[in-house]
PDB file of C-alpha atoms in Angstrom:
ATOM      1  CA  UNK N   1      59.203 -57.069  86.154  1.00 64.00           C
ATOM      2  CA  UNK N   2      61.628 -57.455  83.149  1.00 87.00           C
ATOM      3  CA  UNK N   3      60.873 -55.551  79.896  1.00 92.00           C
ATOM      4  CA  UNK N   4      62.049 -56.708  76.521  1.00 95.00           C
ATOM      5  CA  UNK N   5      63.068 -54.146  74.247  1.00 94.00           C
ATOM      6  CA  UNK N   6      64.722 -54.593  70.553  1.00 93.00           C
ATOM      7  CA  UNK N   7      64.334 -50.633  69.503  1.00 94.00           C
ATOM      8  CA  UNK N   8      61.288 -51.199  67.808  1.00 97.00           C
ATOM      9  CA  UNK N   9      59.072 -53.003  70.267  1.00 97.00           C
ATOM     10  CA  UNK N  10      59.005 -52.873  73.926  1.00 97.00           C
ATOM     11  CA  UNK N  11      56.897 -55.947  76.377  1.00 96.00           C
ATOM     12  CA  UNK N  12      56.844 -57.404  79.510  1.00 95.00           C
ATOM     13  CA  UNK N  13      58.495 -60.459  80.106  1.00 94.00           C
ATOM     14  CA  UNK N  14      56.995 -62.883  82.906  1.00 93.00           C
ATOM     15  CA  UNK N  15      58.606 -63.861  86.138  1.00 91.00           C
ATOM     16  CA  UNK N  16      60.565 -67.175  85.897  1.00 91.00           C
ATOM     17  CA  UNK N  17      61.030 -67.770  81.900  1.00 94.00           C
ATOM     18  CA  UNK N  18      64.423 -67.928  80.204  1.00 93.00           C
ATOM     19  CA  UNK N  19      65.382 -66.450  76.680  1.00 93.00           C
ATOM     20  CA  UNK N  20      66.500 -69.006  74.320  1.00 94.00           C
ATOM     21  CA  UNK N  21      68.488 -68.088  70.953  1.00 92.00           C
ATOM     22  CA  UNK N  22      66.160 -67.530  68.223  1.00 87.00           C
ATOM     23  CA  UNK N  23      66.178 -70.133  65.244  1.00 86.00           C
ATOM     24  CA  UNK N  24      64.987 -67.725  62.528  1.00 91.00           C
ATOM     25  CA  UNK N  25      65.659 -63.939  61.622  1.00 91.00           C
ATOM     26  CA  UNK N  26      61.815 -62.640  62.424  1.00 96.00           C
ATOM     27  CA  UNK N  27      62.055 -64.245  66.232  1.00 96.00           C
ATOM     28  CA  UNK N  28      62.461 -61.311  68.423  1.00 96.00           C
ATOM     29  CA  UNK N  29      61.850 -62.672  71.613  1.00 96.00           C
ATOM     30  CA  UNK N  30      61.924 -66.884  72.735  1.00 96.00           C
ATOM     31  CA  UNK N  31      61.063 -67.440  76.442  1.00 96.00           C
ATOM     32  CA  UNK N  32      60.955 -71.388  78.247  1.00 95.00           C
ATOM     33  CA  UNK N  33      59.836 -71.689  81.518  1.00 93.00           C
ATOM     34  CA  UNK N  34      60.705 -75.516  82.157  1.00 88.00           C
ATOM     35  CA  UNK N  35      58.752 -76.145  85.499  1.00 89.00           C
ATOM     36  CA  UNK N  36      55.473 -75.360  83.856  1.00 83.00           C
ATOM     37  CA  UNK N  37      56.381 -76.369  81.036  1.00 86.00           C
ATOM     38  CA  UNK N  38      55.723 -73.290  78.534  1.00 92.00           C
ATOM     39  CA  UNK N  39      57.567 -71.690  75.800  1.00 94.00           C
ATOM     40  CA  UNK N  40      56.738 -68.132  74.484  1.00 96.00           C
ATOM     41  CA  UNK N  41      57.551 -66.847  71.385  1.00 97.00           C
ATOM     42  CA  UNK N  42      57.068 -63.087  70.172  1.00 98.00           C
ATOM     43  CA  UNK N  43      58.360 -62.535  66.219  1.00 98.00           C
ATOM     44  CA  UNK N  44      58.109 -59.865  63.708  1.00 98.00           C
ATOM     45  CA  UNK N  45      57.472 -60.159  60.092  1.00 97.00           C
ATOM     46  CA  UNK N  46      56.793 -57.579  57.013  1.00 97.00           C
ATOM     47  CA  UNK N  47      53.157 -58.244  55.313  1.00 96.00           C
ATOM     48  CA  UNK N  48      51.231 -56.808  52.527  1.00 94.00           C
ATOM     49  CA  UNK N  49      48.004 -58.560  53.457  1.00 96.00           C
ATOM     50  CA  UNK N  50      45.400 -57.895  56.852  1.00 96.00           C
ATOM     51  CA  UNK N  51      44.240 -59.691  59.738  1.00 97.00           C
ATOM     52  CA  UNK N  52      41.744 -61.491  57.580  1.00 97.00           C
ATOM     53  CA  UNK N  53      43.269 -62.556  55.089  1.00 97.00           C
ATOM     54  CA  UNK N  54      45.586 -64.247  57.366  1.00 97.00           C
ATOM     55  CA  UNK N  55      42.784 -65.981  58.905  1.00 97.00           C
ATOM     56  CA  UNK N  56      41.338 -67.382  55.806  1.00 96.00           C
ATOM     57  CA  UNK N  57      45.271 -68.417  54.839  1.00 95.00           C
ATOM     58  CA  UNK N  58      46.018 -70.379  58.513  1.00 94.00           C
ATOM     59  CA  UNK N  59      42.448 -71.605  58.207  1.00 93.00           C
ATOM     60  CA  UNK N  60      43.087 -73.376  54.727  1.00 92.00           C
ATOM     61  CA  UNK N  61      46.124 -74.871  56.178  1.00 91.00           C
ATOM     62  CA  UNK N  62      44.912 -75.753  59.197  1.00 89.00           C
ATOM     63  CA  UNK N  63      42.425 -77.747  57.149  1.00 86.00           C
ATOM     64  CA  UNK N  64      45.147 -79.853  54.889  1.00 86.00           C
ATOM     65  CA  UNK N  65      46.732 -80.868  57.823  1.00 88.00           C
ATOM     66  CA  UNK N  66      45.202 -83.994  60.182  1.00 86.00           C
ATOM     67  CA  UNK N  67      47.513 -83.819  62.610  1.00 86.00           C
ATOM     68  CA  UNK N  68      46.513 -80.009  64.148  1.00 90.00           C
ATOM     69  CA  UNK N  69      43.155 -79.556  65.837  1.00 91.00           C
ATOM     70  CA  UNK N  70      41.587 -76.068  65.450  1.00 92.00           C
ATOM     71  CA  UNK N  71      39.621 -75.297  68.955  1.00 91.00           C
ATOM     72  CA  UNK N  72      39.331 -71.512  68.099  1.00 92.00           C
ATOM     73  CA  UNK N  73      39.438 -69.149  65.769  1.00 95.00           C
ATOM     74  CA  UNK N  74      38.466 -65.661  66.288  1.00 96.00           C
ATOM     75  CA  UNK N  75      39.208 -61.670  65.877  1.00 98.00           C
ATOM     76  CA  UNK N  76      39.763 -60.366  69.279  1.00 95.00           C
ATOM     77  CA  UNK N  77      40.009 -56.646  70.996  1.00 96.00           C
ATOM     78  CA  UNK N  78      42.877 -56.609  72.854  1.00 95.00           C
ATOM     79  CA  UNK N  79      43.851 -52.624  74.136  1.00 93.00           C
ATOM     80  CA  UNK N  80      42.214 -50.587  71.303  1.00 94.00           C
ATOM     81  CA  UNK N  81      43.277 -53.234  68.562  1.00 96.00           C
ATOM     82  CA  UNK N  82      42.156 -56.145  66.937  1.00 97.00           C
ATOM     83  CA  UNK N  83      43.911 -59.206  67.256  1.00 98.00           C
ATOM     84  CA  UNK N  84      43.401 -62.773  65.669  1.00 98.00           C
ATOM     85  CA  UNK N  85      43.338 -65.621  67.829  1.00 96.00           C
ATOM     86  CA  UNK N  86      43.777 -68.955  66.724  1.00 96.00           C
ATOM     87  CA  UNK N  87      43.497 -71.496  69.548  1.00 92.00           C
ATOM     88  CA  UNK N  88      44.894 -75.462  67.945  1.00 92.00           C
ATOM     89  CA  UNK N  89      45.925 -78.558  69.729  1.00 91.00           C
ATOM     90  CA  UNK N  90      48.643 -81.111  68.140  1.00 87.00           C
ATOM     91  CA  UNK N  91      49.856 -84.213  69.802  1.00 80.00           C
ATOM     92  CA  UNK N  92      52.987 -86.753  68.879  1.00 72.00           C
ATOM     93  CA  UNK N  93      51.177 -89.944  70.124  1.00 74.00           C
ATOM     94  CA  UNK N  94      52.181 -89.712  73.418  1.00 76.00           C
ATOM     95  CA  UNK N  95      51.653 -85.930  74.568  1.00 78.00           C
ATOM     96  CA  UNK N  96      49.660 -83.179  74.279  1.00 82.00           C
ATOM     97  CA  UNK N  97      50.111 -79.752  72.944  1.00 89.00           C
ATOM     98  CA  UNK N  98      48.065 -77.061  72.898  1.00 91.00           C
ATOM     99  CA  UNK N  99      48.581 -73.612  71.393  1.00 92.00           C
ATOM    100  CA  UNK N 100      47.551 -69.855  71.795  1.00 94.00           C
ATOM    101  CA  UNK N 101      48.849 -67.408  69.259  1.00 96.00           C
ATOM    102  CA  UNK N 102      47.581 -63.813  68.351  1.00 97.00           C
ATOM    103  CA  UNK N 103      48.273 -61.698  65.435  1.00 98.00           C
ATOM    104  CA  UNK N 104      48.392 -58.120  64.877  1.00 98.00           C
ATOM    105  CA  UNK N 105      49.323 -56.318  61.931  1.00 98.00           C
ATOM    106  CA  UNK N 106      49.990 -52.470  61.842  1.00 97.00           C
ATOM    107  CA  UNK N 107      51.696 -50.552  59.151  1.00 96.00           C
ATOM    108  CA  UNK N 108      52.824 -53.762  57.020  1.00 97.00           C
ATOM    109  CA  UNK N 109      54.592 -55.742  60.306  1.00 98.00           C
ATOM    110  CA  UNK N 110      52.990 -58.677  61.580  1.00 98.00           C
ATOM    111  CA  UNK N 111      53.143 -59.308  65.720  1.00 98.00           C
ATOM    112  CA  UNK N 112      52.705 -62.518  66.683  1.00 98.00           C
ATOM    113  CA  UNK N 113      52.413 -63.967  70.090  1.00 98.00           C
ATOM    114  CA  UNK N 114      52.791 -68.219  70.135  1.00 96.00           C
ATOM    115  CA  UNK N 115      52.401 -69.347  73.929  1.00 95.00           C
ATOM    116  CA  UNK N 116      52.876 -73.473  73.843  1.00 93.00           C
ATOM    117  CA  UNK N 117      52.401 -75.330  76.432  1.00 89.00           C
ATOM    118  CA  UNK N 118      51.069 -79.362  77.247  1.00 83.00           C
ATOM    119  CA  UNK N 119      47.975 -78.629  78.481  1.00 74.00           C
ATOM    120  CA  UNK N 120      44.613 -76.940  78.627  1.00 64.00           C
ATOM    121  CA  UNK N 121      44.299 -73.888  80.740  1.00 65.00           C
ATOM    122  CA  UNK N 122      41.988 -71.247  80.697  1.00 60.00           C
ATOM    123  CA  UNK N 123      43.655 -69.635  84.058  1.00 67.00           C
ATOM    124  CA  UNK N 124      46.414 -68.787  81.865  1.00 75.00           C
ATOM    125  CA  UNK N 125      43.721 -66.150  79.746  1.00 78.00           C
ATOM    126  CA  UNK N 126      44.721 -63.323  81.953  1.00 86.00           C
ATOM    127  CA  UNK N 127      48.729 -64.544  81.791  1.00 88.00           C
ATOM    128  CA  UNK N 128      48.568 -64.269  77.609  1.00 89.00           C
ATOM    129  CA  UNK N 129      46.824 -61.079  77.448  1.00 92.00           C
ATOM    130  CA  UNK N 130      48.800 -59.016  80.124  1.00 93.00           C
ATOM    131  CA  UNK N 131      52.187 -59.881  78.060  1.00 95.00           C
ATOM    132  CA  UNK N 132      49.994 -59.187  74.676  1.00 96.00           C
ATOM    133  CA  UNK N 133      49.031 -55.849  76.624  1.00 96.00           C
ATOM    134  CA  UNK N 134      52.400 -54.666  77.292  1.00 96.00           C
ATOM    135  CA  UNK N 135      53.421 -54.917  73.716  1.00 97.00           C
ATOM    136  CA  UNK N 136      54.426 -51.198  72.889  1.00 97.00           C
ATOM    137  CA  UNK N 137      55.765 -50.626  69.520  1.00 97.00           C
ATOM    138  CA  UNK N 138      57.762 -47.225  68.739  1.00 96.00           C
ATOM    139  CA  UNK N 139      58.330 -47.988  65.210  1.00 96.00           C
ATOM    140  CA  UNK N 140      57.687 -50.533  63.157  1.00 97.00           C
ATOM    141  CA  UNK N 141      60.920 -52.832  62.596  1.00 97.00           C
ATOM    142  CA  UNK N 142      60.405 -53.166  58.536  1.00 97.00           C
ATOM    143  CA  UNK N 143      60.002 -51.099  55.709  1.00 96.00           C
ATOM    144  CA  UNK N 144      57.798 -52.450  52.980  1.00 95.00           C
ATOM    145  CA  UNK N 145      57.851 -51.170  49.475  1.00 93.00           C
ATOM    146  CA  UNK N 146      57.148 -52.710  45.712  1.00 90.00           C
ATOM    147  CA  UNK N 147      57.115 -56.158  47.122  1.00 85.00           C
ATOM    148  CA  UNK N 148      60.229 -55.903  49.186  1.00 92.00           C
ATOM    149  CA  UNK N 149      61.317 -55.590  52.489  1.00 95.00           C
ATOM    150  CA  UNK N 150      63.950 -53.697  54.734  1.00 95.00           C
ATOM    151  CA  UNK N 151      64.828 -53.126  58.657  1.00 95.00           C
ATOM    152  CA  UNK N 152      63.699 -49.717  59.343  1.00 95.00           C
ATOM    153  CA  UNK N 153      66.655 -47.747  60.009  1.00 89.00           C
ATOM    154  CA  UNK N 154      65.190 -44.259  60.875  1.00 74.00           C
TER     155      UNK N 154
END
């Protein structure tokens, strides 16, 4: 078993996926696993708001936007924490995509978990939530104060 650890965060990463470079500054962690085919991605990001009013946010969107099929939306226990779970489905005309991501928020940093993949699976529950299980955080990564942010350098 290979861990993944950026100082702040600490989680399993599964057998046969490959790390890809990160497009954006809150991706910690971008896995592809081309034989399935799956991508997981695990970011970071300072917030000022909760769980729920994330929900209500991606919910709003979701609802502007024709292309994106909700299947599930839902707060979650995962460990001794509450998660949200958004389930949606998208497809380009040809293919079909279907994707799992969970949220967490604890002291102003947002975890998110974003498993892709073209199909629908519900053997791959157990899969999702053993990563999402082994996420260990020591510290959180930012610092968030009068409306800014800053890497946690303690």
């Amino acid at each position: 078993m290979t861990m993944f650890t950026n100082g702040f965060s600490t989680l399993q990463m599964p057998k046969d996926f490959e790390p890809v470079k990160a497009k954006d500054e809150f991706t910690e962690l971008y896995l592809v696993n081309t034989k399935i085919p799956m991508s997981i991605k695990f970011s970071t990001t300072p917030t000022l708001v909760g769980l729920p009013e994330i929900r209500a946010d991606i919910e709003k969107n979701l609802e502007n936007n024709d292309r994106i099929n909700l299947i599930a939306s839902d707060f979650l226990p995962i460990n001794d924490d509450i998660y949200y779970m958004i389930v949606s489905s998208f497809s380009d005309g040809e293919n079909g995509v279907r994707r799992n991501e969970f949220l967490y928020v604890e002291d102003n940093n947002l975890y998110l978990f974003e498993f892709t993949y073209p199909y629908a699976d519900r053997e791959l529950d157990d899969f999702y939530l053993n990563i999402i299980r082994s996420l260990k955080i020591s510290v959180p990564k930012y610092i968030v104060e009068n409306g800014e942010y800053r890497i946690n350098h303690e």
